[in-house]
mmCIF file with all atom_site columns, C-alpha atoms in Angstrom:
data_model
loop_
_atom_site.group_PDB
_atom_site.id
_atom_site.type_symbol
_atom_site.label_atom_id
_atom_site.label_alt_id
_atom_site.label_comp_id
_atom_site.label_asym_id
_atom_site.label_entity_id
_atom_site.label_seq_id
_atom_site.pdbx_PDB_ins_code
_atom_site.Cartn_x
_atom_site.Cartn_y
_atom_site.Cartn_z
_atom_site.occupancy
_atom_site.B_iso_or_equiv
_atom_site.pdbx_formal_charge
_atom_site.auth_seq_id
_atom_site.auth_comp_id
_atom_site.auth_asym_id
_atom_site.auth_atom_id
_atom_site.pdbx_PDB_model_num
ATOM 1   C CA . ASP A 1 1   ? -9.462  -21.647 -10.542 1.00 61.00 ? 852 ASP A CA 1
ATOM 2   C CA . GLY A 1 2   ? -8.316  -19.668 -7.506  1.00 70.00 ? 853 GLY A CA 1
ATOM 3   C CA . GLY A 1 3   ? -8.950  -15.966 -7.447  1.00 93.00 ? 854 GLY A CA 1
ATOM 4   C CA . ILE A 1 4   ? -10.769 -12.969 -6.038  1.00 96.00 ? 855 ILE A CA 1
ATOM 5   C CA . THR A 1 5   ? -14.388 -12.297 -6.942  1.00 96.00 ? 856 THR A CA 1
ATOM 6   C CA . GLN A 1 6   ? -15.928 -8.875  -6.524  1.00 96.00 ? 857 GLN A CA 1
ATOM 7   C CA . SER A 1 7   ? -19.622 -8.247  -7.004  1.00 94.00 ? 858 SER A CA 1
ATOM 8   C CA . PRO A 1 8   ? -21.495 -6.523  -8.390  1.00 94.00 ? 859 PRO A CA 1
ATOM 9   C CA . LYS A 1 9   ? -19.437 -5.088  -11.254 1.00 94.00 ? 860 LYS A CA 1
ATOM 10  C CA . TYR A 1 10  ? -21.621 -1.943  -11.344 1.00 95.00 ? 861 TYR A CA 1
ATOM 11  C CA . LEU A 1 11  ? -23.625 -0.517  -8.442  1.00 93.00 ? 862 LEU A CA 1
ATOM 12  C CA . PHE A 1 12  ? -25.855 2.501   -8.100  1.00 91.00 ? 863 PHE A CA 1
ATOM 13  C CA . ARG A 1 13  ? -26.657 4.203   -4.824  1.00 87.00 ? 864 ARG A CA 1
ATOM 14  C CA . LYS A 1 14  ? -29.412 6.617   -3.937  1.00 88.00 ? 865 LYS A CA 1
ATOM 15  C CA . GLU A 1 15  ? -28.795 9.513   -1.593  1.00 83.00 ? 866 GLU A CA 1
ATOM 16  C CA . GLY A 1 16  ? -28.890 8.439   2.057   1.00 85.00 ? 867 GLY A CA 1
ATOM 17  C CA . GLN A 1 17  ? -28.567 4.741   1.261   1.00 90.00 ? 868 GLN A CA 1
ATOM 18  C CA . ASN A 1 18  ? -25.988 2.241   2.512   1.00 93.00 ? 869 ASN A CA 1
ATOM 19  C CA . VAL A 1 19  ? -24.627 -0.242  -0.014  1.00 94.00 ? 870 VAL A CA 1
ATOM 20  C CA . THR A 1 20  ? -22.398 -3.292  0.462   1.00 96.00 ? 871 THR A CA 1
ATOM 21  C CA . LEU A 1 21  ? -19.701 -4.440  -1.954  1.00 97.00 ? 872 LEU A CA 1
ATOM 22  C CA . SER A 1 22  ? -18.785 -8.097  -1.876  1.00 97.00 ? 873 SER A CA 1
ATOM 23  C CA . CYS A 1 23  ? -15.248 -9.520  -1.994  1.00 98.00 ? 874 CYS A CA 1
ATOM 24  C CA . GLU A 1 24  ? -14.581 -13.275 -1.825  1.00 98.00 ? 875 GLU A CA 1
ATOM 25  C CA . GLN A 1 25  ? -11.271 -15.094 -2.272  1.00 97.00 ? 876 GLN A CA 1
ATOM 26  C CA . ASN A 1 26  ? -10.465 -18.809 -2.489  1.00 96.00 ? 877 ASN A CA 1
ATOM 27  C CA . LEU A 1 27  ? -6.686  -18.349 -2.406  1.00 95.00 ? 878 LEU A CA 1
ATOM 28  C CA . ASN A 1 28  ? -6.452  -19.031 1.333   1.00 94.00 ? 879 ASN A CA 1
ATOM 29  C CA . HIS A 1 29  ? -4.798  -15.643 1.796   1.00 94.00 ? 880 HIS A CA 1
ATOM 30  C CA . ASP A 1 30  ? -4.600  -14.153 5.275   1.00 93.00 ? 881 ASP A CA 1
ATOM 31  C CA . ALA A 1 31  ? -4.586  -10.452 4.418   1.00 94.00 ? 882 ALA A CA 1
ATOM 32  C CA . MET A 1 32  ? -7.314  -8.617  2.517   1.00 96.00 ? 883 MET A CA 1
ATOM 33  C CA . TYR A 1 33  ? -7.535  -4.982  1.434   1.00 97.00 ? 884 TYR A CA 1
ATOM 34  C CA . TRP A 1 34  ? -10.067 -2.477  0.088   1.00 98.00 ? 885 TRP A CA 1
ATOM 35  C CA . TYR A 1 35  ? -8.906  0.380   -2.145  1.00 97.00 ? 886 TYR A CA 1
ATOM 36  C CA . ARG A 1 36  ? -10.627 3.290   -3.799  1.00 97.00 ? 887 ARG A CA 1
ATOM 37  C CA . GLN A 1 37  ? -9.481  4.562   -7.205  1.00 96.00 ? 888 GLN A CA 1
ATOM 38  C CA . ASP A 1 38  ? -10.398 8.028   -8.500  1.00 94.00 ? 889 ASP A CA 1
ATOM 39  C CA . PRO A 1 39  ? -9.354  9.511   -11.879 1.00 88.00 ? 890 PRO A CA 1
ATOM 40  C CA . GLY A 1 40  ? -5.824  10.894  -11.802 1.00 85.00 ? 891 GLY A CA 1
ATOM 41  C CA . GLN A 1 41  ? -5.075  9.472   -8.364  1.00 88.00 ? 892 GLN A CA 1
ATOM 42  C CA . GLY A 1 42  ? -3.322  6.382   -7.130  1.00 90.00 ? 893 GLY A CA 1
ATOM 43  C CA . LEU A 1 43  ? -5.188  3.670   -5.269  1.00 94.00 ? 894 LEU A CA 1
ATOM 44  C CA . ARG A 1 44  ? -5.946  4.736   -1.701  1.00 95.00 ? 895 ARG A CA 1
ATOM 45  C CA . LEU A 1 45  ? -6.385  2.310   1.172   1.00 95.00 ? 896 LEU A CA 1
ATOM 46  C CA . ILE A 1 46  ? -9.788  2.247   2.888   1.00 97.00 ? 897 ILE A CA 1
ATOM 47  C CA . TYR A 1 47  ? -9.448  -0.738  5.254   1.00 97.00 ? 898 TYR A CA 1
ATOM 48  C CA . TYR A 1 48  ? -7.298  -3.823  5.556   1.00 96.00 ? 899 TYR A CA 1
ATOM 49  C CA . SER A 1 49  ? -7.455  -7.033  7.542   1.00 96.00 ? 900 SER A CA 1
ATOM 50  C CA . GLN A 1 50  ? -4.577  -9.344  8.398   1.00 93.00 ? 901 GLN A CA 1
ATOM 51  C CA . ILE A 1 51  ? -6.585  -12.067 10.145  1.00 93.00 ? 902 ILE A CA 1
ATOM 52  C CA . VAL A 1 52  ? -10.179 -13.068 10.772  1.00 95.00 ? 903 VAL A CA 1
ATOM 53  C CA . ASN A 1 53  ? -12.115 -10.805 13.183  1.00 95.00 ? 904 ASN A CA 1
ATOM 54  C CA . ASP A 1 54  ? -9.468  -8.085  12.961  1.00 95.00 ? 905 ASP A CA 1
ATOM 55  C CA . PHE A 1 55  ? -9.170  -5.066  10.656  1.00 96.00 ? 906 PHE A CA 1
ATOM 56  C CA . GLN A 1 56  ? -7.469  -1.660  10.582  1.00 95.00 ? 907 GLN A CA 1
ATOM 57  C CA . LYS A 1 57  ? -8.418  1.686   9.105   1.00 96.00 ? 908 LYS A CA 1
ATOM 58  C CA . GLY A 1 58  ? -6.512  2.927   6.096   1.00 94.00 ? 909 GLY A CA 1
ATOM 59  C CA . ASP A 1 59  ? -5.984  6.509   4.971   1.00 92.00 ? 910 ASP A CA 1
ATOM 60  C CA . ILE A 1 60  ? -9.618  7.176   3.923   1.00 96.00 ? 911 ILE A CA 1
ATOM 61  C CA . ALA A 1 61  ? -11.799 5.032   6.213   1.00 97.00 ? 912 ALA A CA 1
ATOM 62  C CA . GLU A 1 62  ? -14.376 7.713   7.059   1.00 96.00 ? 913 GLU A CA 1
ATOM 63  C CA . GLY A 1 63  ? -17.816 6.809   5.728   1.00 96.00 ? 914 GLY A CA 1
ATOM 64  C CA . TYR A 1 64  ? -16.926 3.125   5.226   1.00 97.00 ? 915 TYR A CA 1
ATOM 65  C CA . SER A 1 65  ? -17.209 -0.012  7.360   1.00 97.00 ? 916 SER A CA 1
ATOM 66  C CA . VAL A 1 66  ? -15.986 -3.604  6.971   1.00 98.00 ? 917 VAL A CA 1
ATOM 67  C CA . SER A 1 67  ? -16.239 -7.000  8.624   1.00 97.00 ? 918 SER A CA 1
ATOM 68  C CA . ARG A 1 68  ? -14.031 -10.086 8.503   1.00 98.00 ? 919 ARG A CA 1
ATOM 69  C CA . GLU A 1 69  ? -16.056 -12.950 9.941   1.00 97.00 ? 920 GLU A CA 1
ATOM 70  C CA . LYS A 1 70  ? -14.603 -15.509 7.548   1.00 96.00 ? 921 LYS A CA 1
ATOM 71  C CA . LYS A 1 71  ? -11.129 -15.814 6.054   1.00 97.00 ? 922 LYS A CA 1
ATOM 72  C CA . GLU A 1 72  ? -12.444 -15.823 2.503   1.00 97.00 ? 923 GLU A CA 1
ATOM 73  C CA . SER A 1 73  ? -14.807 -12.852 2.784   1.00 98.00 ? 924 SER A CA 1
ATOM 74  C CA . PHE A 1 74  ? -14.197 -9.116  3.364   1.00 98.00 ? 925 PHE A CA 1
ATOM 75  C CA . PRO A 1 75  ? -17.333 -7.071  2.510   1.00 98.00 ? 926 PRO A CA 1
ATOM 76  C CA . LEU A 1 76  ? -17.195 -3.273  2.366   1.00 98.00 ? 927 LEU A CA 1
ATOM 77  C CA . THR A 1 77  ? -20.207 -1.111  3.284   1.00 97.00 ? 928 THR A CA 1
ATOM 78  C CA . VAL A 1 78  ? -20.353 2.396   1.879   1.00 95.00 ? 929 VAL A CA 1
ATOM 79  C CA . THR A 1 79  ? -22.508 4.309   4.340   1.00 94.00 ? 930 THR A CA 1
ATOM 80  C CA . SER A 1 80  ? -24.588 7.429   3.819   1.00 89.00 ? 931 SER A CA 1
ATOM 81  C CA . ALA A 1 81  ? -21.865 9.308   5.736   1.00 88.00 ? 932 ALA A CA 1
ATOM 82  C CA . GLN A 1 82  ? -19.569 8.945   2.706   1.00 89.00 ? 933 GLN A CA 1
ATOM 83  C CA . LYS A 1 83  ? -20.465 12.115  0.828   1.00 86.00 ? 934 LYS A CA 1
ATOM 84  C CA . ASN A 1 84  ? -18.521 11.398  -2.345  1.00 90.00 ? 935 ASN A CA 1
ATOM 85  C CA . PRO A 1 85  ? -18.820 7.641   -2.922  1.00 92.00 ? 936 PRO A CA 1
ATOM 86  C CA . THR A 1 86  ? -18.626 7.647   -6.737  1.00 94.00 ? 937 THR A CA 1
ATOM 87  C CA . ALA A 1 87  ? -15.424 5.744   -7.514  1.00 95.00 ? 938 ALA A CA 1
ATOM 88  C CA . PHE A 1 88  ? -13.934 2.435   -8.614  1.00 96.00 ? 939 PHE A CA 1
ATOM 89  C CA . TYR A 1 89  ? -13.433 0.048   -5.673  1.00 97.00 ? 940 TYR A CA 1
ATOM 90  C CA . LEU A 1 90  ? -10.810 -2.692  -5.733  1.00 97.00 ? 941 LEU A CA 1
ATOM 91  C CA . CYS A 1 91  ? -10.389 -5.581  -3.344  1.00 97.00 ? 942 CYS A CA 1
ATOM 92  C CA . ALA A 1 92  ? -7.046  -7.357  -2.951  1.00 96.00 ? 943 ALA A CA 1
ATOM 93  C CA . SER A 1 93  ? -5.581  -10.206 -0.947  1.00 96.00 ? 944 SER A CA 1
ATOM 94  C CA . ARG A 1 94  ? -2.114  -11.510 -0.225  1.00 93.00 ? 945 ARG A CA 1
ATOM 95  C CA . PRO A 1 95  ? -0.521  -14.385 1.687   1.00 90.00 ? 946 PRO A CA 1
ATOM 96  C CA . GLN A 1 96  ? 1.829   -13.912 4.626   1.00 82.00 ? 947 GLN A CA 1
ATOM 97  C CA . GLY A 1 97  ? 5.391   -12.904 3.815   1.00 77.00 ? 948 GLY A CA 1
ATOM 98  C CA . ALA A 1 98  ? 7.108   -9.630  2.988   1.00 71.00 ? 949 ALA A CA 1
ATOM 99  C CA . SER A 1 99  ? 7.857   -10.630 -0.601  1.00 77.00 ? 950 SER A CA 1
ATOM 100 C CA . GLN A 1 100 ? 4.346   -11.789 -1.446  1.00 85.00 ? 951 GLN A CA 1
ATOM 101 C CA . PRO A 1 101 ? 2.431   -9.680  -4.012  1.00 89.00 ? 952 PRO A CA 1
ATOM 102 C CA . GLN A 1 102 ? -1.180  -8.593  -3.800  1.00 92.00 ? 953 GLN A CA 1
ATOM 103 C CA . HIS A 1 103 ? -3.805  -10.251 -5.989  1.00 94.00 ? 954 HIS A CA 1
ATOM 104 C CA . PHE A 1 104 ? -6.661  -8.049  -7.162  1.00 95.00 ? 955 PHE A CA 1
ATOM 105 C CA . GLY A 1 105 ? -10.305 -8.525  -8.040  1.00 95.00 ? 956 GLY A CA 1
ATOM 106 C CA . ASP A 1 106 ? -11.859 -6.953  -11.134 1.00 94.00 ? 957 ASP A CA 1
ATOM 107 C CA . GLY A 1 107 ? -13.400 -4.087  -9.185  1.00 95.00 ? 958 GLY A CA 1
ATOM 108 C CA . THR A 1 108 ? -16.835 -2.582  -8.547  1.00 96.00 ? 959 THR A CA 1
ATOM 109 C CA . ARG A 1 109 ? -17.823 0.756   -10.056 1.00 95.00 ? 960 ARG A CA 1
ATOM 110 C CA . LEU A 1 110 ? -20.151 2.679   -7.721  1.00 95.00 ? 961 LEU A CA 1
ATOM 111 C CA . SER A 1 111 ? -22.220 5.628   -8.937  1.00 93.00 ? 962 SER A CA 1
ATOM 112 C CA . ILE A 1 112 ? -24.730 7.952   -7.308  1.00 86.00 ? 963 ILE A CA 1
ATOM 113 C CA . LEU A 1 113 ? -28.236 8.195   -8.771  1.00 81.00 ? 964 LEU A CA 1
ATOM 114 C CA . LYS B 2 1   ? 2.507   14.958  -1.237  1.00 59.00 ? 93  LYS B CA 1
ATOM 115 C CA . ASN B 2 2   ? 2.707   11.529  -2.804  1.00 76.00 ? 94  ASN B CA 1
ATOM 116 C CA . GLU B 2 3   ? 5.136   8.978   -1.478  1.00 88.00 ? 95  GLU B CA 1
ATOM 117 C CA . VAL B 2 4   ? 5.351   7.367   -4.921  1.00 95.00 ? 96  VAL B CA 1
ATOM 118 C CA . GLU B 2 5   ? 5.964   9.311   -8.140  1.00 95.00 ? 97  GLU B CA 1
ATOM 119 C CA . GLN B 2 6   ? 5.778   7.830   -11.630 1.00 97.00 ? 98  GLN B CA 1
ATOM 120 C CA . SER B 2 7   ? 6.947   9.218   -14.944 1.00 96.00 ? 99  SER B CA 1
ATOM 121 C CA . PRO B 2 8   ? 5.865   9.759   -17.568 1.00 97.00 ? 100 PRO B CA 1
ATOM 122 C CA . GLN B 2 9   ? 2.119   10.081  -16.898 1.00 96.00 ? 101 GLN B CA 1
ATOM 123 C CA . ASN B 2 10  ? 1.283   9.243   -20.500 1.00 97.00 ? 102 ASN B CA 1
ATOM 124 C CA . LEU B 2 11  ? 3.364   7.491   -23.122 1.00 97.00 ? 103 LEU B CA 1
ATOM 125 C CA . THR B 2 12  ? 2.686   6.714   -26.783 1.00 98.00 ? 104 THR B CA 1
ATOM 126 C CA . ALA B 2 13  ? 5.022   4.403   -28.671 1.00 97.00 ? 105 ALA B CA 1
ATOM 127 C CA . GLN B 2 14  ? 5.264   2.722   -32.046 1.00 98.00 ? 106 GLN B CA 1
ATOM 128 C CA . GLU B 2 15  ? 5.060   -1.043  -32.118 1.00 98.00 ? 107 GLU B CA 1
ATOM 129 C CA . GLY B 2 16  ? 8.504   -2.538  -31.602 1.00 98.00 ? 108 GLY B CA 1
ATOM 130 C CA . GLU B 2 17  ? 9.919   0.334   -29.555 1.00 98.00 ? 109 GLU B CA 1
ATOM 131 C CA . PHE B 2 18  ? 11.755  -0.131  -26.255 1.00 98.00 ? 110 PHE B CA 1
ATOM 132 C CA . ILE B 2 19  ? 9.776   1.433   -23.411 1.00 98.00 ? 111 ILE B CA 1
ATOM 133 C CA . THR B 2 20  ? 10.868  2.628   -19.980 1.00 98.00 ? 112 THR B CA 1
ATOM 134 C CA . ILE B 2 21  ? 8.563   3.660   -17.127 1.00 98.00 ? 113 ILE B CA 1
ATOM 135 C CA . ASN B 2 22  ? 10.084  5.151   -13.998 1.00 98.00 ? 114 ASN B CA 1
ATOM 136 C CA . CYS B 2 23  ? 9.075   5.055   -10.328 1.00 98.00 ? 115 CYS B CA 1
ATOM 137 C CA . SER B 2 24  ? 10.631  7.046   -7.482  1.00 97.00 ? 116 SER B CA 1
ATOM 138 C CA . TYR B 2 25  ? 9.657   6.809   -3.837  1.00 96.00 ? 117 TYR B CA 1
ATOM 139 C CA . SER B 2 26  ? 10.467  8.754   -0.694  1.00 93.00 ? 118 SER B CA 1
ATOM 140 C CA . VAL B 2 27  ? 9.816   6.242   2.105   1.00 88.00 ? 119 VAL B CA 1
ATOM 141 C CA . GLY B 2 28  ? 11.569  3.184   3.481   1.00 89.00 ? 120 GLY B CA 1
ATOM 142 C CA . ILE B 2 29  ? 10.252  0.097   1.759   1.00 91.00 ? 121 ILE B CA 1
ATOM 143 C CA . SER B 2 30  ? 10.486  -3.668  2.067   1.00 90.00 ? 122 SER B CA 1
ATOM 144 C CA . ALA B 2 31  ? 9.373   -4.333  -1.525  1.00 92.00 ? 123 ALA B CA 1
ATOM 145 C CA . LEU B 2 32  ? 8.183   -2.666  -4.711  1.00 95.00 ? 124 LEU B CA 1
ATOM 146 C CA . HIS B 2 33  ? 5.337   -3.951  -6.863  1.00 95.00 ? 125 HIS B CA 1
ATOM 147 C CA . TRP B 2 34  ? 4.702   -3.331  -10.572 1.00 97.00 ? 126 TRP B CA 1
ATOM 148 C CA . LEU B 2 35  ? 1.091   -3.784  -11.671 1.00 97.00 ? 127 LEU B CA 1
ATOM 149 C CA . GLN B 2 36  ? -0.781  -3.624  -14.974 1.00 97.00 ? 128 GLN B CA 1
ATOM 150 C CA . GLN B 2 37  ? -4.336  -2.274  -15.183 1.00 96.00 ? 129 GLN B CA 1
ATOM 151 C CA . HIS B 2 38  ? -6.399  -3.008  -18.285 1.00 91.00 ? 130 HIS B CA 1
ATOM 152 C CA . PRO B 2 39  ? -9.157  -0.717  -19.640 1.00 87.00 ? 131 PRO B CA 1
ATOM 153 C CA . GLY B 2 40  ? -11.844 -2.768  -17.887 1.00 84.00 ? 132 GLY B CA 1
ATOM 154 C CA . GLY B 2 41  ? -10.216 -2.003  -14.544 1.00 86.00 ? 133 GLY B CA 1
ATOM 155 C CA . GLY B 2 42  ? -8.785  -5.373  -13.573 1.00 90.00 ? 134 GLY B CA 1
ATOM 156 C CA . ILE B 2 43  ? -5.257  -5.322  -12.142 1.00 94.00 ? 135 ILE B CA 1
ATOM 157 C CA . VAL B 2 44  ? -2.595  -7.944  -12.756 1.00 94.00 ? 136 VAL B CA 1
ATOM 158 C CA . SER B 2 45  ? 0.609   -8.323  -10.762 1.00 93.00 ? 137 SER B CA 1
ATOM 159 C CA . LEU B 2 46  ? 3.746   -8.147  -12.926 1.00 96.00 ? 138 LEU B CA 1
ATOM 160 C CA . PHE B 2 47  ? 6.680   -8.109  -10.497 1.00 93.00 ? 139 PHE B CA 1
ATOM 161 C CA . MET B 2 48  ? 7.415   -7.851  -6.803  1.00 93.00 ? 140 MET B CA 1
ATOM 162 C CA . LEU B 2 49  ? 11.044  -7.040  -6.072  1.00 93.00 ? 141 LEU B CA 1
ATOM 163 C CA . SER B 2 50  ? 13.197  -5.809  -3.235  1.00 92.00 ? 142 SER B CA 1
ATOM 164 C CA . SER B 2 51  ? 16.596  -5.732  -4.963  1.00 93.00 ? 143 SER B CA 1
ATOM 165 C CA . GLY B 2 52  ? 18.298  -6.144  -8.318  1.00 95.00 ? 144 GLY B CA 1
ATOM 166 C CA . LYS B 2 53  ? 16.426  -7.129  -11.416 1.00 96.00 ? 145 LYS B CA 1
ATOM 167 C CA . LYS B 2 54  ? 13.648  -9.482  -12.550 1.00 96.00 ? 146 LYS B CA 1
ATOM 168 C CA . LYS B 2 55  ? 12.684  -10.551 -16.064 1.00 97.00 ? 147 LYS B CA 1
ATOM 169 C CA . HIS B 2 56  ? 9.552   -12.171 -17.426 1.00 95.00 ? 148 HIS B CA 1
ATOM 170 C CA . GLY B 2 57  ? 9.217   -12.488 -21.176 1.00 96.00 ? 149 GLY B CA 1
ATOM 171 C CA . ARG B 2 58  ? 9.559   -9.006  -22.690 1.00 97.00 ? 150 ARG B CA 1
ATOM 172 C CA . LEU B 2 59  ? 9.243   -7.273  -19.324 1.00 97.00 ? 151 LEU B CA 1
ATOM 173 C CA . ILE B 2 60  ? 12.195  -6.315  -17.128 1.00 98.00 ? 152 ILE B CA 1
ATOM 174 C CA . ALA B 2 61  ? 12.018  -4.595  -13.737 1.00 98.00 ? 153 ALA B CA 1
ATOM 175 C CA . THR B 2 62  ? 14.968  -3.116  -11.878 1.00 98.00 ? 154 THR B CA 1
ATOM 176 C CA . ILE B 2 63  ? 15.294  -1.442  -8.505  1.00 97.00 ? 155 ILE B CA 1
ATOM 177 C CA . ASN B 2 64  ? 18.021  0.693   -6.913  1.00 96.00 ? 156 ASN B CA 1
ATOM 178 C CA . ILE B 2 65  ? 17.365  0.783   -3.177  1.00 93.00 ? 157 ILE B CA 1
ATOM 179 C CA . GLN B 2 66  ? 20.008  3.454   -2.467  1.00 93.00 ? 158 GLN B CA 1
ATOM 180 C CA . GLU B 2 67  ? 18.540  5.828   -5.044  1.00 95.00 ? 159 GLU B CA 1
ATOM 181 C CA . LYS B 2 68  ? 14.914  4.856   -4.197  1.00 96.00 ? 160 LYS B CA 1
ATOM 182 C CA . HIS B 2 69  ? 14.135  4.278   -7.841  1.00 97.00 ? 161 HIS B CA 1
ATOM 183 C CA . SER B 2 70  ? 12.719  1.507   -9.986  1.00 98.00 ? 162 SER B CA 1
ATOM 184 C CA . SER B 2 71  ? 12.212  1.117   -13.725 1.00 98.00 ? 163 SER B CA 1
ATOM 185 C CA . LEU B 2 72  ? 9.937   -1.102  -15.776 1.00 98.00 ? 164 LEU B CA 1
ATOM 186 C CA . HIS B 2 73  ? 11.159  -1.857  -19.289 1.00 98.00 ? 165 HIS B CA 1
ATOM 187 C CA . ILE B 2 74  ? 9.191   -3.386  -22.154 1.00 98.00 ? 166 ILE B CA 1
ATOM 188 C CA . THR B 2 75  ? 11.190  -4.694  -25.099 1.00 97.00 ? 167 THR B CA 1
ATOM 189 C CA . ALA B 2 76  ? 9.694   -5.047  -28.599 1.00 97.00 ? 168 ALA B CA 1
ATOM 190 C CA . SER B 2 77  ? 6.465   -3.344  -27.520 1.00 97.00 ? 169 SER B CA 1
ATOM 191 C CA . HIS B 2 78  ? 3.149   -4.567  -28.936 1.00 97.00 ? 170 HIS B CA 1
ATOM 192 C CA . PRO B 2 79  ? -0.348  -3.001  -29.059 1.00 96.00 ? 171 PRO B CA 1
ATOM 193 C CA . ARG B 2 80  ? -1.522  -5.572  -26.488 1.00 95.00 ? 172 ARG B CA 1
ATOM 194 C CA . ASP B 2 81  ? 0.898   -3.925  -24.002 1.00 97.00 ? 173 ASP B CA 1
ATOM 195 C CA . SER B 2 82  ? -1.391  -0.864  -23.999 1.00 97.00 ? 174 SER B CA 1
ATOM 196 C CA . ALA B 2 83  ? -2.542  -0.444  -20.394 1.00 97.00 ? 175 ALA B CA 1
ATOM 197 C CA . VAL B 2 84  ? -1.908  1.601   -17.270 1.00 97.00 ? 176 VAL B CA 1
ATOM 198 C CA . TYR B 2 85  ? 1.223   0.542   -15.391 1.00 98.00 ? 177 TYR B CA 1
ATOM 199 C CA . ILE B 2 86  ? 1.203   1.184   -11.658 1.00 97.00 ? 178 ILE B CA 1
ATOM 200 C CA . CYS B 2 87  ? 4.068   1.207   -9.186  1.00 97.00 ? 179 CYS B CA 1
ATOM 201 C CA . ALA B 2 88  ? 3.324   0.402   -5.536  1.00 96.00 ? 180 ALA B CA 1
ATOM 202 C CA . VAL B 2 89  ? 5.621   0.188   -2.516  1.00 94.00 ? 181 VAL B CA 1
ATOM 203 C CA . ARG B 2 90  ? 5.224   -1.865  0.635   1.00 91.00 ? 182 ARG B CA 1
ATOM 204 C CA . LEU B 2 91  ? 6.393   0.078   3.656   1.00 86.00 ? 183 LEU B CA 1
ATOM 205 C CA . ASN B 2 92  ? 8.991   -1.551  5.864   1.00 84.00 ? 184 ASN B CA 1
ATOM 206 C CA . THR B 2 93  ? 6.951   -0.489  8.896   1.00 80.00 ? 185 THR B CA 1
ATOM 207 C CA . GLY B 2 94  ? 3.826   -2.536  8.214   1.00 74.00 ? 186 GLY B CA 1
ATOM 208 C CA . ASN B 2 95  ? 1.547   -4.244  5.759   1.00 78.00 ? 187 ASN B CA 1
ATOM 209 C CA . GLN B 2 96  ? 0.346   -1.195  3.849   1.00 85.00 ? 188 GLN B CA 1
ATOM 210 C CA . PHE B 2 97  ? 1.069   -0.362  0.230   1.00 90.00 ? 189 PHE B CA 1
ATOM 211 C CA . TYR B 2 98  ? 1.296   3.114   -1.347  1.00 92.00 ? 190 TYR B CA 1
ATOM 212 C CA . PHE B 2 99  ? 0.542   3.524   -5.035  1.00 95.00 ? 191 PHE B CA 1
ATOM 213 C CA . GLY B 2 100 ? 1.697   5.815   -7.810  1.00 95.00 ? 192 GLY B CA 1
ATOM 214 C CA . THR B 2 101 ? -0.859  7.445   -10.089 1.00 95.00 ? 193 THR B CA 1
ATOM 215 C CA . GLY B 2 102 ? 0.074   5.203   -12.987 1.00 96.00 ? 194 GLY B CA 1
ATOM 216 C CA . THR B 2 103 ? 1.567   5.549   -16.459 1.00 97.00 ? 195 THR B CA 1
ATOM 217 C CA . SER B 2 104 ? -0.872  5.213   -19.345 1.00 97.00 ? 196 SER B CA 1
ATOM 218 C CA . LEU B 2 105 ? 0.837   3.436   -22.238 1.00 98.00 ? 197 LEU B CA 1
ATOM 219 C CA . THR B 2 106 ? -0.516  3.299   -25.794 1.00 97.00 ? 198 THR B CA 1
ATOM 220 C CA . VAL B 2 107 ? 1.346   1.247   -28.386 1.00 98.00 ? 199 VAL B CA 1
ATOM 221 C CA . ILE B 2 108 ? 0.396   2.085   -31.963 1.00 97.00 ? 200 ILE B CA 1
ATOM 222 C CA . PRO B 2 109 ? 0.614   -0.612  -34.665 1.00 96.00 ? 201 PRO B CA 1
#
């Protein structure tokens, strides 16, 4: 079945450590997105990519980095510069076209040890 | 300031009731997206619309572009409809989406 796979489901980070969240899609979608969800707030955009080897910062990119070396993969690294990384992270993808909806993964919950 | 406002924030209904969730936005959009988030966190797309009305089963979504307002209706509500319903808008200036904070719905048997 086609879909978006995020891993791991739960992740723990020590102070000063970088961690990478995986996002893979087999939907052949061009665009991919990373969002952060905090209690009581709407999803906020971290980074998005419309094509391979290209990505743009969203509203809260500081302390995060991404790569898009393959169409199906869009990993997110939470660096030690991100001082408040505890959150629920969602990856999404969508095909080209203004009327096309986003498809979401099941999310990764990141916590600080 | 949030570009997308949803109401109510929380909603409790008896099984069988007709439910309405509202979404207002303040920016120019090319489309509006209704999403459902289950307790485990996964998000499912319900509707994407840019005008008029769409229906799928017991769910109906409407949008009024002039008034910058959309509603999601659930007819004959059921406990399995309990979830967080999220409104998101796609700006007409790019590929970004802005999200409301969600409406938490609980349907009691």
